[in-house]
Tab-separated table of C-alpha atoms in Angstrom:
chain	number	residue	atom	x	y	z
V	6	MET	CA	15.594	62.204	20.092
V	7	ALA	CA	16.642	58.591	19.631
V	8	THR	CA	14.033	57.509	22.172
V	9	THR	CA	11.297	59.311	20.254
V	10	THR	CA	12.371	57.634	17.007
V	11	LYS	CA	12.256	54.182	18.629
V	12	LYS	CA	8.763	54.862	19.965
V	13	LYS	CA	7.562	55.903	16.513
V	14	LYS	CA	9.014	52.735	14.973
V	15	ALA	CA	7.411	50.588	17.652
V	16	ALA	CA	4.068	52.277	17.116
V	17	SER	CA	4.275	51.830	13.360
V	18	LYS	CA	4.808	48.047	13.692
V	19	PRO	CA	1.629	46.037	14.349
V	20	SER	CA	1.619	43.865	17.423
V	21	GLN	CA	1.961	40.104	17.140
V	22	SER	CA	-1.640	39.587	18.190
V	23	ALA	CA	-2.813	42.048	15.561
V	24	GLN	CA	-0.805	40.236	12.927
V	25	LEU	CA	-2.331	36.914	13.948
V	26	SER	CA	-5.826	38.365	13.915
V	27	SER	CA	-5.363	39.808	10.443
V	28	THR	CA	-3.551	36.865	8.863
V	29	GLY	CA	-4.228	34.116	11.381
V	30	ASP	CA	-6.429	31.068	11.441
V	31	ASP	CA	-10.141	31.844	11.694
V	32	ASP	CA	-11.002	28.166	12.029
V	33	PRO	CA	-13.289	27.802	15.092
V	34	LEU	CA	-11.687	24.614	16.459
V	35	PRO	CA	-9.207	25.597	19.210
V	36	ILE	CA	-6.044	23.503	18.920
V	37	SER	CA	-5.221	23.506	22.645
V	38	ARG	CA	-8.694	22.363	23.635
V	39	TYR	CA	-8.748	19.810	20.834
V	40	VAL	CA	-5.443	18.315	22.005
V	41	SER	CA	-6.652	17.991	25.592
V	42	LEU	CA	-9.947	16.397	24.555
V	43	THR	CA	-8.178	14.011	22.181
V	44	GLY	CA	-5.757	12.951	24.916
V	45	THR	CA	-8.627	12.264	27.291
V	46	GLN	CA	-10.505	10.404	24.573
V	47	ALA	CA	-7.464	8.237	23.787
V	48	VAL	CA	-7.000	7.291	27.451
V	49	LEU	CA	-10.677	6.369	27.834
V	50	LEU	CA	-10.689	4.304	24.648
V	51	MET	CA	-7.618	2.400	25.824
V	52	PHE	CA	-9.409	1.853	29.140
V	53	SER	CA	-12.386	0.477	27.206
V	54	MET	CA	-10.102	-1.895	25.327
V	55	LEU	CA	-7.905	-3.179	28.162
V	56	VAL	CA	-9.835	-2.782	31.416
V	57	LEU	CA	-13.571	-2.681	30.737
V	58	PRO	CA	-13.731	-6.276	29.340
V	59	ARG	CA	-12.648	-7.516	32.764
V	60	THR	CA	-16.200	-6.678	33.905
V	61	THR	CA	-17.224	-10.137	32.661
V	62	LEU	CA	-15.387	-11.608	35.673
V	63	THR	CA	-18.170	-10.163	37.824
V	64	PHE	CA	-20.624	-12.639	36.292
V	65	GLU	CA	-18.446	-15.562	35.187
V	66	ASP	CA	-15.543	-17.582	36.551
V	67	LEU	CA	-12.400	-17.462	34.460
V	68	PRO	CA	-12.030	-20.695	32.432
V	69	LEU	CA	-8.745	-22.488	32.027
V	70	GLN	CA	-6.553	-21.673	29.051
V	71	SER	CA	-7.264	-24.171	26.256
V	72	SER	CA	-4.673	-23.214	23.624
V	73	SER	CA	-0.940	-22.509	23.576
V	74	LEU	CA	-0.441	-24.400	26.837
V	75	ASP	CA	3.325	-24.418	26.364
V	76	ARG	CA	3.357	-20.611	26.584
V	77	PRO	CA	0.814	-19.394	29.150
V	78	GLN	CA	-0.439	-15.885	28.494
V	79	ALA	CA	-0.084	-13.001	30.914
V	80	ALA	CA	-2.613	-12.958	33.735
V	81	TRP	CA	-4.022	-9.561	32.750
V	82	MET	CA	-4.875	-10.822	29.252
V	83	ALA	CA	-6.856	-13.863	30.396
V	84	PRO	CA	-10.190	-12.019	30.985
V	85	LEU	CA	-9.933	-10.411	27.530
V	86	THR	CA	-9.274	-13.629	25.628
V	87	ALA	CA	-11.570	-15.979	27.560
V	88	TRP	CA	-14.762	-14.516	26.041
V	89	PRO	CA	-13.829	-12.661	22.821
V	90	ASP	CA	-17.414	-11.735	21.900
V	91	ARG	CA	-18.125	-10.278	25.338
V	92	SER	CA	-14.791	-8.483	25.403
V	93	VAL	CA	-15.514	-6.723	22.102
V	94	ALA	CA	-19.059	-5.973	23.277
V	95	TRP	CA	-17.650	-4.245	26.370
V	96	MET	CA	-15.283	-2.303	24.104
V	97	ALA	CA	-18.301	-1.162	22.107
V	98	VAL	CA	-20.101	-0.059	25.283
V	99	GLY	CA	-17.099	1.963	26.413
V	100	ALA	CA	-16.601	3.446	22.951
V	101	ALA	CA	-20.287	4.453	22.833
V	102	ILE	CA	-19.951	6.431	26.066
V	103	VAL	CA	-16.690	8.068	24.986
V	104	GLN	CA	-17.968	8.929	21.513
V	105	SER	CA	-21.193	10.384	22.894
V	106	TYR	CA	-19.203	12.802	25.037
V	107	TRP	CA	-16.735	13.569	22.242
V	108	ALA	CA	-19.467	14.313	19.701
V	109	SER	CA	-21.274	16.621	22.137
V	110	LYS	CA	-18.120	18.763	22.201
V	111	ALA	CA	-17.257	18.518	18.511
V	112	VAL	CA	-20.746	19.518	17.347
V	113	SER	CA	-20.130	23.129	18.455
V	114	TRP	CA	-17.110	23.336	16.125
V	115	ILE	CA	-19.206	22.105	13.204
V	116	GLU	CA	-21.890	24.660	14.096
V	117	ASP	CA	-19.271	27.413	13.967
V	118	ASP	CA	-18.178	26.125	10.561
V	119	LEU	CA	-21.790	26.249	9.410
V	120	SER	CA	-22.250	29.808	10.643
V	121	LYS	CA	-19.185	30.842	8.622
V	122	GLU	CA	-20.529	29.165	5.472
V	123	THR	CA	-24.080	30.504	5.718
V	124	GLY	CA	-23.405	33.877	7.321
V	125	VAL	CA	-25.844	33.102	10.145
V	126	LYS	CA	-24.788	34.200	13.625
V	127	ARG	CA	-23.304	31.493	15.822
V	128	GLU	CA	-25.921	32.104	18.512
V	129	GLU	CA	-28.745	31.421	16.050
V	130	THR	CA	-27.010	28.275	14.743
V	131	ARG	CA	-26.524	26.930	18.252
V	132	LEU	CA	-30.109	27.812	19.171
V	133	GLN	CA	-31.359	25.761	16.208
V	134	GLU	CA	-29.101	22.874	17.237
V	135	GLY	CA	-30.445	23.052	20.799
V	136	GLU	CA	-34.014	22.802	19.552
V	137	HIS	CA	-33.236	19.646	17.535
V	138	SER	CA	-30.479	18.121	19.680
V	139	VAL	CA	-32.534	15.155	20.930
V	140	LYS	CA	-33.773	14.421	17.410
V	141	ASN	CA	-30.222	14.629	16.042
V	142	VAL	CA	-28.919	12.236	18.714
V	143	ILE	CA	-31.654	9.714	17.889
V	144	ARG	CA	-30.917	10.005	14.176
V	145	ALA	CA	-27.190	9.608	14.850
V	146	TRP	CA	-27.710	6.403	16.822
V	147	GLY	CA	-30.090	5.147	14.150
V	148	ALA	CA	-27.401	5.767	11.541
V	149	THR	CA	-24.896	3.979	13.792
V	150	LEU	CA	-27.087	0.879	14.042
V	151	LEU	CA	-27.644	0.926	10.290
V	152	GLY	CA	-23.894	1.301	9.812
V	153	SER	CA	-23.292	-1.716	12.049
V	154	VAL	CA	-25.471	-3.845	9.753
V	155	CYS	CA	-23.512	-2.606	6.726
V	156	PHE	CA	-20.190	-3.286	8.456
V	157	HIS	CA	-21.414	-6.760	9.420
V	158	ALA	CA	-22.197	-7.526	5.780
V	159	LEU	CA	-18.845	-6.118	4.670
V	160	ILE	CA	-16.928	-8.201	7.225
V	161	LEU	CA	-18.733	-11.332	6.025
V	162	ILE	CA	-17.830	-10.494	2.432
V	163	LEU	CA	-14.187	-10.106	3.440
V	164	GLY	CA	-14.065	-13.635	4.847
V	165	ALA	CA	-15.553	-13.771	8.344
V	166	PRO	CA	-17.433	-16.988	9.210
V	167	ILE	CA	-21.048	-16.792	8.071
V	168	THR	CA	-22.810	-19.516	10.072
V	169	THR	CA	-20.674	-19.371	13.228
V	170	HIS	CA	-19.327	-16.591	15.467
V	171	ILE	CA	-22.274	-14.373	14.567
V	172	ARG	CA	-22.176	-12.513	17.887
V	173	HIS	CA	-18.435	-12.029	17.554
V	174	THR	CA	-18.744	-10.547	14.080
V	175	TYR	CA	-21.624	-8.227	14.954
V	176	ALA	CA	-19.815	-6.987	18.080
V	177	LEU	CA	-16.896	-5.975	15.856
V	178	ALA	CA	-19.266	-4.357	13.336
V	179	LEU	CA	-20.991	-2.392	16.100
V	180	LEU	CA	-17.651	-1.207	17.491
V	181	LEU	CA	-16.545	-0.066	14.027
V	182	SER	CA	-19.808	1.783	13.474
V	183	ILE	CA	-19.602	3.543	16.828
V	184	LEU	CA	-16.062	4.686	16.102
V	185	SER	CA	-16.550	5.734	12.482
V	186	VAL	CA	-20.229	6.639	12.058
V	187	TYR	CA	-21.640	8.101	15.267
V	188	ALA	CA	-19.541	11.264	15.604
V	189	PRO	CA	-19.977	12.383	11.953
V	190	ALA	CA	-23.697	11.555	12.097
V	191	ARG	CA	-24.106	13.528	15.332
V	192	CYS	CA	-22.057	16.544	14.280
V	193	LEU	CA	-23.023	16.833	10.624
V	194	THR	CA	-26.545	15.423	11.167
V	195	VAL	CA	-27.953	12.689	8.948
V	196	PRO	CA	-29.534	13.949	5.712
V	197	LEU	CA	-32.999	12.799	4.790
V	198	PHE	CA	-34.215	12.137	1.275
V	199	ASN	CA	-37.003	14.721	1.143
V	200	GLY	CA	-35.444	16.927	-1.538
V	201	SER	CA	-35.094	20.038	0.637
V	202	ALA	CA	-32.214	22.435	0.062
V	203	LYS	CA	-30.823	21.741	3.548
V	204	ASP	CA	-30.677	18.000	2.994
V	205	GLN	CA	-29.099	18.455	-0.431
V	206	THR	CA	-26.398	20.582	1.196
V	207	LEU	CA	-25.863	17.908	3.863
V	208	ARG	CA	-25.589	15.153	1.274
V	209	ALA	CA	-23.055	17.221	-0.661
V	210	LYS	CA	-20.995	17.709	2.514
V	211	TRP	CA	-21.095	13.987	3.352
V	212	SER	CA	-20.092	13.162	-0.205
V	213	ARG	CA	-17.231	15.660	-0.148
V	214	LEU	CA	-15.916	14.327	3.155
V	215	PHE	CA	-16.308	10.568	2.839
V	216	THR	CA	-16.294	10.079	-0.934
V	217	ASN	CA	-13.852	12.727	-2.116
V	218	LEU	CA	-11.994	12.756	1.248
V	219	LYS	CA	-11.735	16.556	1.232
V	220	ALA	CA	-11.849	18.214	4.641
V	221	LYS	CA	-11.941	22.016	4.624
V	222	SER	CA	-11.471	22.725	8.326
V	223	ARG	CA	-9.979	21.331	11.500
V	224	ALA	CA	-13.402	20.217	12.694
V	225	GLU	CA	-13.966	18.201	9.529
V	226	ARG	CA	-10.501	16.651	9.775
V	227	ALA	CA	-11.300	15.708	13.397
V	228	LEU	CA	-14.240	13.697	12.056
V	229	LEU	CA	-12.716	12.317	8.853
V	230	TYR	CA	-9.253	11.089	9.841
V	231	PRO	CA	-10.192	8.979	12.913
V	232	SER	CA	-13.158	7.395	11.104
V	233	LEU	CA	-11.104	6.309	8.114
V	234	ILE	CA	-8.060	5.107	10.038
V	235	ALA	CA	-10.258	3.160	12.494
V	236	VAL	CA	-11.582	1.068	9.593
V	237	PHE	CA	-8.068	0.714	8.189
V	238	GLY	CA	-6.800	-0.309	11.630
V	239	ALA	CA	-9.437	-3.037	11.895
V	240	TRP	CA	-8.384	-4.346	8.484
V	241	CYS	CA	-4.715	-4.400	9.545
V	242	GLY	CA	-5.716	-6.073	12.806
V	243	ALA	CA	-7.002	-9.083	10.880
V	244	TYR	CA	-3.508	-10.033	9.707
V	245	PRO	CA	-2.363	-11.658	12.999
V	246	LEU	CA	-5.339	-14.030	12.780
V	247	ALA	CA	-3.689	-15.853	9.865
V	248	LEU	CA	-0.517	-16.634	11.831
V	249	ASP	CA	-0.218	-20.205	13.124
V	250	TRP	CA	0.961	-19.235	16.589
V	251	ASP	CA	-2.236	-20.554	18.250
V	252	ARG	CA	-2.253	-17.832	20.896
V	253	PRO	CA	-5.421	-17.040	22.896
V	254	TRP	CA	-5.313	-13.381	21.794
V	255	GLN	CA	-5.672	-14.523	18.173
V	256	ALA	CA	-9.314	-15.434	18.791
V	257	TRP	CA	-11.795	-13.746	16.462
V	258	PRO	CA	-12.338	-10.748	16.570
V	259	LEU	CA	-9.954	-9.462	19.234
V	260	THR	CA	-7.139	-8.209	17.002
V	261	PRO	CA	-9.407	-6.357	14.507
V	262	ALA	CA	-11.199	-4.693	17.434
V	263	ALA	CA	-7.901	-3.622	18.982
V	264	GLY	CA	-6.740	-2.417	15.565
V	265	ALA	CA	-9.903	-0.320	15.178
V	266	ILE	CA	-9.426	1.433	18.522
V	267	ILE	CA	-5.703	1.998	18.004
V	268	GLY	CA	-6.389	3.197	14.457
V	269	TYR	CA	-8.963	5.673	15.734
V	270	ILE	CA	-6.484	7.080	18.238
V	271	VAL	CA	-3.779	7.347	15.563
V	272	GLY	CA	-6.253	9.107	13.268
V	273	SER	CA	-7.130	11.611	15.987
V	274	PHE	CA	-3.500	12.556	16.515
V	275	ALA	CA	-2.935	12.627	12.744
V	276	SER	CA	-5.702	15.212	12.448
V	277	ILE	CA	-4.024	17.265	15.179
V	278	PHE	CA	-0.715	17.114	13.328
V	279	VAL	CA	-2.202	18.121	9.961
V	280	SER	CA	-4.303	20.890	11.502
V	281	SER	CA	-1.257	22.210	13.376
V	282	VAL	CA	0.754	22.302	10.151
V	283	TYR	CA	-2.009	24.259	8.394
V	284	TYR	CA	-2.314	26.572	11.396
V	285	LEU	CA	1.414	27.339	11.447
V	286	ALA	CA	1.434	27.833	7.693
V	287	ARG	CA	-1.264	30.487	7.996
V	288	THR	CA	-0.053	32.259	11.121
V	289	LEU	CA	3.726	32.289	10.885
V	290	PRO	CA	5.148	35.200	8.865
V	291	ASP	CA	6.519	34.412	5.435
V	292	PRO	CA	10.328	34.822	5.625
V	293	ARG	CA	10.405	35.833	1.975
V	294	LYS	CA	8.214	38.847	2.704
V	295	THR	CA	10.063	39.949	5.833
V	296	LYS	CA	13.410	40.338	4.092
């Protein structure tokens, strides 16, 4: 009799999976997959910052250190500081490859968001994306190049040399644009100014994300947080340039470039943390209701 009562009680209680499906997170971005991709992305970006600039040694002989002779720098830093403009250019090349791969994965999460908003089936949304994928990639890279020009102008306004170090400054601007513009432009697509309802919706989404800083889903946070913190990291990276230590790594624009990459990585993990908090808040049972 007691066994029968226990079975009835067990049957009356919904399973944990059923509870999660009824009250859980319907956001399409899978946390576990997002964490693994972000970890891989962080490792590759650090590789682009620390190892890829050494490629210049294939074409040039390493010059002698000309500053801070009383404190020689570490041997592994010499290829990075010998040619600052080339080093940042190699960082931009590596970041372009990493971001291209990252955006190709993240675009499916944005498509799932769009299917939820419009009520269109995910298969139809992805079919439309497949038909225009090449066009969207071209538009995204066009927006990235335009963003690099805007960043270049902004960096000059903030105090970078105008008549000298032009290649250095543009390499930093291109790196910033790749980190902060390409992925949103690829995933959200770039709106045109033709007055169509679709483009008006896109402009409203861009404005909500990057003007009002309001992300509604994990996928949007995965685009917003790294882009913003990358720019903030580059700004913080400019502070060591003002120190009078006369170290080779203080050459323009090495520290802002490193700050941009580190800021992007921090922003990626910040989006994971915030999304995880929201996920737990929606899926864990409320202790006040279980009493």
